């Protein structure tokens, strides 16, 4: 039997209340982390990388994947200083490669990384989940940000629902909404002010999806050949949510986008982070089929399930429940592993992490990063590894 997926857990570094010791007890063997204290655009020195690597190894774990080396906004907007930031990006990849860390996740989402309106959405059993509530986002856009042109992007009905939502929340809830939407990069506690955000949006005036794709293509064609020389596998993370928000273009939302990424610079170093939660927020993404067709390019898996609602909202469900068929997804993943094993590829043990988790039980006693509780993710990992084993034994033993 070919090997299992590599079970990994995201760890936000020494300040993460979920310790490496706790992670070891989940059964995960790999760590997914980044040097979150270095802002996008800064070079990760070899010393800093080694320091972090040693902490992980001392806990008996391995630094399997970097998530993420963030791409500077100047590269996404093709500003005059993009060359300088691209050189720094390559420098970081070189340093990572020297330290033996060779799978690197990144994304190409303008301004904000992932976006949720509610980070404490209570499910009937009392668990706390993350939610994207479309009327709340529209309310923020139309009536808090007061973005020019926003009203032409929402139907009359959507505008009415947004207004009703805003009228129905109190001052604290409104503050929380602003905080949730403006929260900065994962792993930081940074929160943009609405005015700062407006300033960022300015820079995207005149950048539509076609232009953003061009900028991504330039980045890939500049960086991928270097990564290939280093033996580093880059893997782009899809947009979350996988549709435009705040008038900003989104270019990694569906199968055709992922195909375009590959075609922009064919190379084993130009790969995908297949995030079933992000891609699964669109009903027209056929996740198992996408894995069947694009599996060879997947270097990293985020396994998570969302429950879609008719108005474009969604919340994060249990890993095996929700709108996506996790059994069919895992079956496609296992088939991809079999293809890799049969063709002698050395990356059969694709790193996977249980992406996000509910807050459950004792999780409420810790101030964890949104989505990154210990017990909720442990539950997800346990279910996913059982599913993997069941499918493997049924199909191949
Ligand atoms: C959320 C994550 C994202 C992801 C980045 C990848 O939990 O999946 O923050 O890490 O977008 O670059």
Tab-separated table of C-alpha atoms and ligand atoms in Angstrom:
chain	number	residue	atom	x	y	z
A	1	UNK	CA	0.000	0.000	0.000
A	2	UNK	CA	1.293	3.450	-0.861
A	3	UNK	CA	1.804	5.981	1.889
A	4	UNK	CA	-0.799	8.060	3.660
A	5	UNK	CA	-1.276	11.778	3.329
A	6	UNK	CA	1.082	13.708	5.555
A	7	UNK	CA	-1.048	14.966	8.444
A	8	UNK	CA	-0.163	18.535	9.303
A	9	UNK	CA	-1.465	21.272	11.581
A	10	UNK	CA	-1.129	25.000	11.172
A	11	UNK	CA	0.814	26.649	13.974
A	12	UNK	CA	1.089	30.420	14.225
A	13	UNK	CA	4.419	30.363	16.033
A	14	UNK	CA	5.530	30.705	19.655
A	15	UNK	CA	2.589	33.034	20.467
A	16	UNK	CA	0.000	30.498	19.371
A	17	UNK	CA	-2.002	29.258	22.376
A	18	UNK	CA	-2.172	25.876	20.628
A	19	UNK	CA	1.270	24.557	21.513
A	20	UNK	CA	3.501	22.222	19.539
A	21	UNK	CA	3.083	19.694	22.316
A	22	UNK	CA	-0.680	19.788	21.863
A	23	UNK	CA	-0.273	19.462	18.123
A	24	UNK	CA	1.911	16.380	18.592
A	25	UNK	CA	-0.948	14.785	20.535
A	26	UNK	CA	-3.373	15.224	17.640
A	27	UNK	CA	-1.389	12.703	15.623
A	28	UNK	CA	-0.178	15.325	13.158
A	29	UNK	CA	3.492	14.979	12.293
A	30	UNK	CA	3.968	18.070	10.170
A	31	UNK	CA	3.771	21.760	10.942
A	32	UNK	CA	2.513	24.459	8.627
A	33	UNK	CA	3.744	27.877	9.630
A	34	UNK	CA	5.288	31.148	8.554
A	35	UNK	CA	7.464	33.852	10.039
A	36	UNK	CA	4.417	35.971	10.709
A	37	UNK	CA	6.462	38.713	12.378
A	38	UNK	CA	8.139	39.587	9.072
A	39	UNK	CA	5.791	41.778	7.014
A	40	UNK	CA	5.002	40.980	3.373
A	41	UNK	CA	7.927	42.149	1.293
A	42	UNK	CA	10.590	41.494	3.949
A	43	UNK	CA	13.318	38.904	3.401
A	44	UNK	CA	13.267	35.843	5.665
A	45	UNK	CA	16.867	35.393	6.723
A	46	UNK	CA	18.415	31.968	7.017
A	47	UNK	CA	18.993	32.503	10.732
A	48	UNK	CA	15.339	33.301	11.412
A	49	UNK	CA	14.196	30.294	9.419
A	50	UNK	CA	16.657	27.967	11.184
A	51	UNK	CA	15.575	29.292	14.568
A	52	UNK	CA	11.942	28.469	13.849
A	53	UNK	CA	12.832	25.124	12.340
A	54	UNK	CA	14.718	24.081	15.450
A	55	UNK	CA	11.802	24.903	17.728
A	56	UNK	CA	9.596	22.685	15.595
A	57	UNK	CA	12.097	19.863	15.454
A	58	UNK	CA	12.710	20.000	19.185
A	59	UNK	CA	9.042	19.126	19.606
A	60	UNK	CA	9.516	16.052	17.410
A	61	UNK	CA	7.755	17.603	14.433
A	62	UNK	CA	8.784	18.683	10.956
A	63	UNK	CA	8.214	22.020	9.211
A	64	UNK	CA	6.426	20.610	6.176
A	65	UNK	CA	4.905	23.623	4.477
A	66	UNK	CA	5.328	27.369	4.624
A	67	UNK	CA	1.979	29.089	4.709
A	68	UNK	CA	2.437	31.692	3.462
A	69	UNK	CA	5.204	33.761	1.978
A	70	UNK	CA	2.887	36.656	1.231
A	71	UNK	CA	3.135	38.521	-2.046
A	72	UNK	CA	3.628	42.261	-1.634
A	73	UNK	CA	0.807	44.498	-2.863
A	74	UNK	CA	3.228	46.220	-5.266
A	75	UNK	CA	3.555	42.937	-7.159
A	76	UNK	CA	-0.201	42.423	-7.297
A	77	UNK	CA	-0.718	45.947	-8.586
A	78	UNK	CA	2.382	45.927	-10.849
A	79	UNK	CA	3.690	49.113	-9.246
A	80	UNK	CA	7.026	50.646	-10.107
A	81	UNK	CA	8.825	48.909	-7.231
A	82	UNK	CA	7.628	45.393	-8.000
A	83	UNK	CA	11.077	44.228	-9.191
A	84	UNK	CA	12.580	45.000	-5.833
A	85	UNK	CA	9.885	43.024	-3.993
A	86	UNK	CA	10.165	40.130	-6.400
A	87	UNK	CA	13.902	39.931	-5.782
A	88	UNK	CA	13.226	39.803	-2.076
A	89	UNK	CA	10.647	37.076	-2.598
A	90	UNK	CA	13.198	35.000	-4.481
A	91	UNK	CA	15.756	35.662	-1.753
A	92	UNK	CA	13.342	34.234	0.807
A	93	UNK	CA	12.770	31.147	-1.356
A	94	UNK	CA	16.540	30.647	-1.599
A	95	UNK	CA	16.909	30.833	2.160
A	96	UNK	CA	14.038	28.422	2.719
A	97	UNK	CA	15.526	25.980	0.227
A	98	UNK	CA	18.894	26.135	1.995
A	99	UNK	CA	17.091	25.153	5.189
A	100	UNK	CA	15.382	22.261	3.399
A	101	UNK	CA	11.863	23.726	3.445
A	102	UNK	CA	10.490	23.305	-0.003
A	103	UNK	CA	6.717	23.609	-0.151
A	104	UNK	CA	5.536	27.217	-0.121
A	105	UNK	CA	1.932	28.402	-0.161
A	106	UNK	CA	0.925	31.920	-1.228
A	107	UNK	CA	-2.134	33.698	-2.539
A	108	UNK	CA	-2.924	36.480	-4.962
A	109	UNK	CA	-5.921	38.068	-3.251
A	110	UNK	CA	-5.931	41.878	-3.445
A	111	UNK	CA	-5.575	43.736	-0.118
A	112	UNK	CA	-7.338	41.321	2.196
A	113	UNK	CA	-6.613	37.664	2.748
A	114	UNK	CA	-9.677	35.582	3.626
A	115	UNK	CA	-12.793	37.442	4.730
A	116	UNK	CA	-15.513	36.508	7.235
A	117	UNK	CA	-18.218	38.683	8.744
A	118	UNK	CA	-18.785	36.573	11.855
A	119	UNK	CA	-16.080	34.712	13.765
A	120	UNK	CA	-18.375	33.422	16.501
A	121	UNK	CA	-21.398	31.980	14.737
A	122	UNK	CA	-23.124	29.645	17.141
A	123	UNK	CA	-24.401	26.322	15.855
A	124	UNK	CA	-27.351	24.565	17.512
A	125	UNK	CA	-24.966	22.411	19.606
A	126	UNK	CA	-23.201	25.504	21.010
A	127	UNK	CA	-20.066	25.135	18.872
A	128	UNK	CA	-18.629	28.344	17.436
A	129	UNK	CA	-17.985	28.570	13.692
A	130	UNK	CA	-16.876	31.134	11.120
A	131	UNK	CA	-19.421	32.616	8.769
A	132	UNK	CA	-19.624	34.783	5.697
A	133	UNK	CA	-23.013	36.450	5.814
A	134	UNK	CA	-23.669	38.153	2.480
A	135	UNK	CA	-26.083	40.837	3.813
A	136	UNK	CA	-23.518	41.794	6.478
A	137	UNK	CA	-20.773	42.186	3.900
A	138	UNK	CA	-23.085	44.232	1.687
A	139	UNK	CA	-24.005	46.412	4.682
A	140	UNK	CA	-20.334	47.062	5.368
A	141	UNK	CA	-19.650	47.895	1.734
A	142	UNK	CA	-22.704	50.101	1.134
A	143	UNK	CA	-23.203	51.878	4.426
A	144	UNK	CA	-19.939	51.757	6.413
A	145	UNK	CA	-17.320	51.926	3.686
A	146	UNK	CA	-19.756	53.857	1.460
A	147	UNK	CA	-17.788	52.683	-1.534
A	148	UNK	CA	-18.404	54.575	-4.726
A	149	UNK	CA	-20.189	52.387	-7.247
A	150	UNK	CA	-21.121	49.743	-4.676
A	151	UNK	CA	-24.838	50.293	-5.063
A	152	UNK	CA	-24.689	49.305	-8.737
A	153	UNK	CA	-23.196	45.927	-7.729
A	154	UNK	CA	-26.062	44.890	-5.458
A	155	UNK	CA	-29.669	44.265	-6.483
A	156	UNK	CA	-32.466	46.203	-4.860
A	157	UNK	CA	-33.346	43.172	-2.786
A	158	UNK	CA	-29.735	42.746	-1.605
A	159	UNK	CA	-29.601	46.420	-0.652
A	160	UNK	CA	-32.799	46.134	1.351
A	161	UNK	CA	-31.550	43.054	3.168
A	162	UNK	CA	-28.254	44.803	3.918
A	163	UNK	CA	-30.093	47.805	5.320
A	164	UNK	CA	-32.363	45.610	7.413
A	165	UNK	CA	-29.307	43.766	8.737
A	166	UNK	CA	-27.586	46.997	9.731
A	167	UNK	CA	-30.710	48.390	11.362
A	168	UNK	CA	-31.043	45.187	13.365
A	169	UNK	CA	-27.605	45.180	15.005
A	170	UNK	CA	-26.464	47.246	17.976
A	171	UNK	CA	-23.347	49.430	18.258
A	172	UNK	CA	-21.179	46.602	19.628
A	173	UNK	CA	-22.229	44.237	16.888
A	174	UNK	CA	-21.426	46.888	14.319
A	175	UNK	CA	-17.961	47.359	15.812
A	176	UNK	CA	-17.425	43.620	15.691
A	177	UNK	CA	-18.454	43.475	12.042
A	178	UNK	CA	-15.932	46.184	11.155
A	179	UNK	CA	-13.240	44.408	13.147
A	180	UNK	CA	-13.906	41.037	11.513
A	181	UNK	CA	-13.890	42.369	7.969
A	182	UNK	CA	-10.860	44.594	8.509
A	183	UNK	CA	-8.754	41.928	10.269
A	184	UNK	CA	-5.396	41.758	8.541
A	185	UNK	CA	-3.196	38.886	7.550
A	186	UNK	CA	-3.621	35.511	9.252
A	187	UNK	CA	-1.247	35.088	12.158
A	188	UNK	CA	-1.231	38.784	12.968
A	189	UNK	CA	-3.507	40.804	15.217
A	190	UNK	CA	-3.369	43.724	12.789
A	191	UNK	CA	-6.638	45.324	11.868
A	192	UNK	CA	-6.965	47.947	9.124
A	193	UNK	CA	-8.948	51.090	9.768
A	194	UNK	CA	-11.719	51.824	7.295
A	195	UNK	CA	-9.695	54.795	5.997
A	196	UNK	CA	-6.574	52.691	5.483
A	197	UNK	CA	-8.680	50.182	3.619
A	198	UNK	CA	-10.048	52.949	1.380
A	199	UNK	CA	-6.449	53.918	0.607
A	200	UNK	CA	-5.659	50.341	-0.447
A	201	UNK	CA	-8.752	50.195	-2.647
A	202	UNK	CA	-7.558	53.341	-4.438
A	203	UNK	CA	-4.518	51.432	-5.677
A	204	UNK	CA	-6.767	48.933	-7.432
A	205	UNK	CA	-8.624	51.557	-9.440
A	206	UNK	CA	-8.147	50.496	-13.042
A	207	UNK	CA	-7.081	46.941	-12.158
A	208	UNK	CA	-9.711	44.537	-13.383
A	209	UNK	CA	-9.529	40.740	-13.393
A	210	UNK	CA	-7.717	40.651	-16.739
A	211	UNK	CA	-5.050	43.026	-15.447
A	212	UNK	CA	-4.644	41.171	-12.162
A	213	UNK	CA	-4.176	37.953	-14.135
A	214	UNK	CA	-1.465	39.635	-16.184
A	215	UNK	CA	0.257	40.693	-12.987
A	216	UNK	CA	0.032	37.150	-11.653
A	217	UNK	CA	1.431	35.762	-14.902
A	218	UNK	CA	4.374	38.156	-14.669
A	219	UNK	CA	5.010	37.049	-11.085
A	220	UNK	CA	4.857	33.370	-12.046
A	221	UNK	CA	7.116	33.750	-15.055
A	222	UNK	CA	9.662	35.621	-12.936
A	223	UNK	CA	9.615	33.484	-9.811
A	224	UNK	CA	8.786	29.930	-10.934
A	225	UNK	CA	12.007	29.315	-12.909
A	226	UNK	CA	13.980	30.314	-9.813
A	227	UNK	CA	11.834	28.077	-7.613
A	228	UNK	CA	12.344	25.201	-10.026
A	229	UNK	CA	16.123	25.585	-9.795
A	230	UNK	CA	15.853	25.517	-6.030
A	231	UNK	CA	13.546	22.488	-5.993
A	232	UNK	CA	10.899	24.609	-4.252
A	233	UNK	CA	7.255	23.877	-4.977
A	234	UNK	CA	5.050	26.944	-4.870
A	235	UNK	CA	1.331	26.352	-4.440
A	236	UNK	CA	-1.222	29.092	-4.889
A	237	UNK	CA	-4.146	29.246	-2.483
A	238	UNK	CA	-7.576	30.030	-3.959
A	239	UNK	CA	-9.566	33.150	-3.182
A	240	UNK	CA	-11.663	33.057	-0.057
A	241	UNK	CA	-14.477	33.769	-0.712
A	242	UNK	CA	-14.123	32.752	-4.364
A	243	UNK	CA	-15.909	35.740	-5.869
A	244	UNK	CA	-15.192	39.498	-6.047
A	245	UNK	CA	-15.817	41.573	-2.947
A	246	UNK	CA	-15.513	45.355	-2.526
A	247	UNK	CA	-15.169	45.682	-6.287
A	248	UNK	CA	-11.757	43.978	-6.087
A	249	UNK	CA	-11.005	41.412	-8.756
A	250	UNK	CA	-10.594	37.734	-7.858
A	251	UNK	CA	-8.675	35.466	-10.233
A	252	UNK	CA	-8.226	32.141	-8.416
A	253	UNK	CA	-11.795	31.108	-7.828
A	254	UNK	CA	-12.700	28.337	-10.242
A	255	UNK	CA	-11.292	25.470	-12.276
A	256	UNK	CA	-10.558	27.578	-15.366
A	257	UNK	CA	-8.486	29.945	-13.183
A	258	UNK	CA	-6.418	27.089	-11.798
A	259	UNK	CA	-5.814	25.786	-15.314
A	260	UNK	CA	-4.668	29.256	-16.389
A	261	UNK	CA	-2.181	29.418	-13.526
A	262	UNK	CA	-0.612	26.182	-14.730
A	263	UNK	CA	-0.500	27.294	-18.346
A	264	UNK	CA	1.088	30.633	-17.453
A	265	UNK	CA	4.349	28.862	-16.593
A	266	UNK	CA	4.302	25.061	-16.826
A	267	UNK	CA	6.612	23.601	-14.194
A	268	UNK	CA	6.462	21.140	-11.300
A	269	UNK	CA	7.179	24.178	-9.131
A	270	UNK	CA	3.990	25.912	-10.244
A	271	UNK	CA	1.395	24.112	-8.166
A	272	UNK	CA	-1.806	24.441	-6.225
A	273	UNK	CA	-2.986	24.528	-2.649
A	274	UNK	CA	-6.296	22.763	-3.088
A	275	UNK	CA	-8.553	24.309	-0.451
A	276	UNK	CA	-11.923	22.560	-0.467
A	277	UNK	CA	-13.376	25.163	1.867
A	278	UNK	CA	-12.538	28.155	-0.310
A	279	UNK	CA	-13.376	26.523	-3.625
A	280	UNK	CA	-16.419	24.822	-2.076
A	281	UNK	CA	-18.101	28.156	-1.386
A	282	UNK	CA	-19.065	28.133	-5.084
A	283	UNK	CA	-21.680	25.594	-6.092
A	284	UNK	CA	-20.285	25.449	-9.645
A	285	UNK	CA	-16.902	24.073	-8.544
A	286	UNK	CA	-16.919	20.274	-8.971
A	287	UNK	CA	-14.283	19.518	-6.330
A	288	UNK	CA	-13.761	15.755	-6.871
A	289	UNK	CA	-13.630	16.324	-10.644
A	290	UNK	CA	-11.152	19.164	-10.221
A	291	UNK	CA	-8.895	16.864	-8.205
A	292	UNK	CA	-9.202	14.160	-10.886
A	293	UNK	CA	-8.186	16.641	-13.570
A	294	UNK	CA	-5.675	18.853	-11.768
A	295	UNK	CA	-4.438	16.491	-9.070
A	296	UNK	CA	-0.910	16.216	-10.453
A	297	UNK	CA	-0.359	19.892	-9.582
A	298	UNK	CA	-1.596	19.720	-5.989
A	299	UNK	CA	1.254	20.190	-3.514
A	300	UNK	CA	-0.836	20.942	-0.439
A	301	UNK	CA	-4.384	20.160	0.697
A	302	UNK	CA	-6.703	22.172	2.935
A	303	UNK	CA	-9.653	19.969	3.846
A	304	UNK	CA	-12.702	21.782	5.128
A	305	UNK	CA	-16.410	21.965	4.394
A	306	UNK	CA	-18.767	24.903	4.098
A	307	UNK	CA	-22.526	24.961	4.112
A	308	UNK	CA	-23.674	27.251	1.328
A	309	UNK	CA	-26.816	29.313	1.699
A	310	UNK	CA	-28.912	30.532	-1.264
A	311	UNK	CA	-27.917	34.221	-0.996
A	312	UNK	CA	-24.145	33.649	-1.301
A	313	UNK	CA	-23.626	33.315	2.444
A	314	UNK	CA	-21.912	30.281	3.931
A	315	UNK	CA	-20.745	28.998	7.275
A	316	UNK	CA	-18.088	26.476	8.152
A	317	UNK	CA	-19.609	23.097	8.866
A	318	UNK	CA	-18.170	19.899	10.342
A	319	UNK	CA	-15.415	18.563	8.119
A	320	UNK	CA	-17.477	15.627	6.843
A	321	UNK	CA	-20.734	17.569	6.545
A	322	UNK	CA	-21.794	20.661	4.602
A	323	UNK	CA	-22.294	21.297	0.915
A	324	UNK	CA	-19.247	19.399	-0.374
A	325	UNK	CA	-19.027	15.620	-0.478
A	326	UNK	CA	-15.875	14.968	1.548
A	327	UNK	CA	-16.047	11.240	0.818
A	328	UNK	CA	-15.918	11.894	-2.941
A	329	UNK	CA	-13.161	14.472	-2.429
A	330	UNK	CA	-11.021	12.076	-0.398
A	331	UNK	CA	-11.594	9.307	-2.933
A	332	UNK	CA	-10.243	11.563	-5.682
A	333	UNK	CA	-7.266	12.480	-3.491
A	334	UNK	CA	-6.499	8.812	-2.826
A	335	UNK	CA	-6.717	8.058	-6.558
A	336	UNK	CA	-4.248	10.875	-7.196
A	337	UNK	CA	-1.903	9.338	-4.649
A	338	UNK	CA	-2.187	6.001	-6.434
A	339	UNK	CA	-1.290	7.638	-9.757
A	340	UNK	CA	1.733	9.248	-8.125
A	341	UNK	CA	2.835	5.963	-6.567
A	342	UNK	CA	2.406	4.095	-9.864
A	343	UNK	CA	4.449	6.655	-11.765
A	344	UNK	CA	7.218	6.702	-9.168
A	345	UNK	CA	6.672	10.245	-7.948
A	346	UNK	CA	8.279	10.952	-4.600
A	347	UNK	CA	5.441	13.135	-3.314
A	348	UNK	CA	2.724	10.581	-2.619
A	349	UNK	CA	2.385	11.769	0.981
A	350	UNK	CA	0.758	15.070	0.032
A	351	UNK	CA	0.691	17.351	3.085
A	352	UNK	CA	-2.866	17.950	4.200
A	353	UNK	CA	-4.244	19.883	7.088
A	354	UNK	CA	-7.674	19.908	8.652
A	355	UNK	CA	-8.463	23.464	7.693
A	356	UNK	CA	-10.165	25.434	10.427
A	357	UNK	CA	-12.264	23.856	13.125
A	358	UNK	CA	-15.119	24.829	15.361
A	359	UNK	CA	-14.502	26.010	18.875
A	360	UNK	CA	-15.591	23.092	21.039
A	361	UNK	CA	-15.350	22.083	24.698
A	362	UNK	CA	-12.204	23.543	26.264
A	363	UNK	CA	-11.407	25.633	23.160
A	364	UNK	CA	-13.527	28.432	24.630
A	365	UNK	CA	-10.922	28.934	27.360
A	366	UNK	CA	-8.250	29.979	24.887
A	367	UNK	CA	-7.911	33.051	22.726
A	368	UNK	CA	-7.018	31.168	19.558
A	369	UNK	CA	-6.729	32.658	16.081
A	370	UNK	CA	-10.143	32.541	14.359
A	371	UNK	CA	-10.684	29.065	12.935
A	372	UNK	CA	-7.587	27.629	14.589
A	373	UNK	CA	-8.820	26.008	17.783
A	374	UNK	CA	-7.148	22.828	19.063
A	375	UNK	CA	-10.034	20.473	19.751
A	376	UNK	CA	-12.149	21.518	16.776
A	377	UNK	CA	-9.273	20.842	14.405
A	378	UNK	CA	-8.323	17.648	16.204
A	379	UNK	CA	-11.869	16.419	15.577
A	380	UNK	CA	-11.562	17.321	11.900
A	381	UNK	CA	-8.202	15.604	11.562
A	382	UNK	CA	-9.435	12.463	13.299
A	383	UNK	CA	-12.440	12.222	10.998
A	384	UNK	CA	-10.389	12.875	7.878
A	385	UNK	CA	-7.720	10.310	8.691
A	386	UNK	CA	-10.412	7.716	9.333
A	387	UNK	CA	-12.047	8.528	6.036
A	388	UNK	CA	-8.715	8.220	4.242
A	389	UNK	CA	-7.966	4.861	5.814
A	390	UNK	CA	-11.433	3.496	5.054
A	391	UNK	CA	-11.246	4.500	1.402
A	392	UNK	CA	-7.700	3.185	0.962
A	393	UNK	CA	-8.414	-0.170	2.524
A	394	UNK	CA	-11.630	-0.589	0.565
A	395	UNK	CA	-10.119	0.360	-2.779
A	396	UNK	CA	-6.666	-1.127	-2.619
A	397	UNK	CA	-6.381	-3.919	-0.063
B	1	LIG	C1	-7.265	30.681	6.232
B	1	LIG	C2	-6.251	30.332	5.273
B	1	LIG	C3	-5.753	31.518	4.473
B	1	LIG	C4	-4.553	31.103	3.710
B	1	LIG	C5	-3.878	32.094	2.873
B	1	LIG	C6	-2.902	31.407	1.975
B	1	LIG	O1	-7.424	30.032	7.186
B	1	LIG	O2	-6.546	29.235	4.546
B	1	LIG	O3	-5.393	32.508	5.340
B	1	LIG	O4	-3.588	30.753	4.618
B	1	LIG	O5	-4.757	32.787	2.164
B	1	LIG	O6	-1.991	32.283	1.459
